[in-house]
């Protein structure tokens, strides 16, 4: 397809510099396995599993076939006051995979909706237990929790909040970020060990300031993804769990990226051996093929909301929340088929193994290159951090992204970081191609 044949004028692209994109568009027209085909007929290696979604690789026939079968059976059904067989099946499969007693799934269609749903469930839970004053949420600096008003309020990426700062949730605080660029600029497959206790701040400043009895929930990503793949200090999440328990505060893990295999385990919660009260997911649950998100809720959270209504009339709805597409049967069919593929091909274990290959390759090739000030690999993802160009934050990473794309590899710029997060089916040779393309682009930087 020639550039002139692409009708560029009507679409406003998300999280994209639209003006420069229009001058040099990147348009995908097909995908298979690890590769895209672009509008001008080039092959591009997908180094980021299409924004952490396509764990099993593109165009999986098993998933597409399940979608086709579902379309021929039940295309769509309203989710309110009824259900569909596929959504119950998907919920059961997801709950069975989850650790601990995360036994109830509330479906939605995206990570942003999942986060806002989780925040609302937290409020509903406390209200149901007679603690309606618990309305303070605690997120973390540079956390990413989608783009809903709840998500950007607990989120901590300044650029995502700036234009909307007058309309954020009123009672939100943030934990300190989990990175030490001096002592822990580089790590490979291990959690950084800090001398300092990062969570003292929560115990000694944030909780006393708000009073713990007013705090509804703490929300964190087990590994900070969108900020540029930052791993919390060893023991951090366990200690966070203990602090939350001590004060009756719910712990929410936003596992939109870490859920379904990225760390080599079903969820980040499994990797860390810490079970949250609420766990959000999206992306890989359908291999990215059809939008689906959700919140796994601890059984006790659900029970508390139900118990509060034990004397209500039978027609009384317990939680006034839901989406037209909650538990869409086609998305749920895709989820069931995706979970089958993950299981049958043991893809979470593959992700763990390929993560080591990626870490070795990246550290071998990129450490010490000009402008590189950090390199972090963990699970099947890595980020190389660049020195900011004075007055032009993020520009170097963006230039690397453009250059890699021209050379046939899709990488992700995230602030000053360039991220690789391939599908779990990636082969070692493809990892070499990604890393060497990135290396060449980094060597060209001014
Ligand atoms: C941790 C986390 N939460 C929420 C979201 C938002 O998901 P979505 O873009 O599907 O709304 C993302 C997206 O990358 C994410 O990484």
Coordinates of N, CA, C and O in Angstrom, one line a residue, residues 67 75 92 148 199 204 255 271 276 333 341 375:
X67 N -12.5 -17.9 18.4 CA -13.3 -16.7 18.2 C -14.3 -16.9 17.1 O -15.5 -16.6 17.2
X75 N -22.9 -14.4 19.6 CA -22.0 -13.3 19.2 C -21.9 -12.3 20.3 O -20.8 -11.8 20.7
X92 N -13.7 -18.9 35.6 CA -13.3 -20.1 36.3 C -11.8 -20.4 36.0 O -11.0 -20.7 36.9
X148 N -7.9 6.2 32.9 CA -9.2 6.7 33.5 C -8.8 7.7 34.6 O -7.6 7.8 35.0
X199 N 10.0 1.5 52.5 CA 8.6 1.6 53.0 C 8.5 2.2 54.3 O 7.4 2.4 54.8
X204 N 5.9 5.8 58.3 CA 6.3 7.0 59.2 C 5.8 8.3 58.7 O 5.7 9.3 59.5
X255 N -1.6 -5.9 37.6 CA -0.9 -6.9 36.8 C -1.2 -6.9 35.4 O -1.2 -8.0 34.7
X271 N 5.3 -14.9 41.4 CA 6.7 -14.7 41.4 C 7.2 -14.3 42.8 O 8.2 -14.8 43.4
X276 N -2.3 -10.3 46.7 CA -3.0 -9.1 47.0 C -4.5 -9.4 47.2 O -4.9 -10.5 47.1
X333 N -14.1 -16.2 24.9 CA -13.7 -17.4 24.1 C -12.2 -17.2 23.8 O -11.4 -18.2 23.8
X341 N -3.5 -22.3 25.1 CA -2.2 -22.2 24.4 C -1.0 -22.0 25.4 O 0.0 -22.7 25.3
X375 N 20.7 -0.3 32.9 CA 20.2 -1.5 32.1 C 19.6 -2.4 33.1 O 20.3 -2.9 34.0

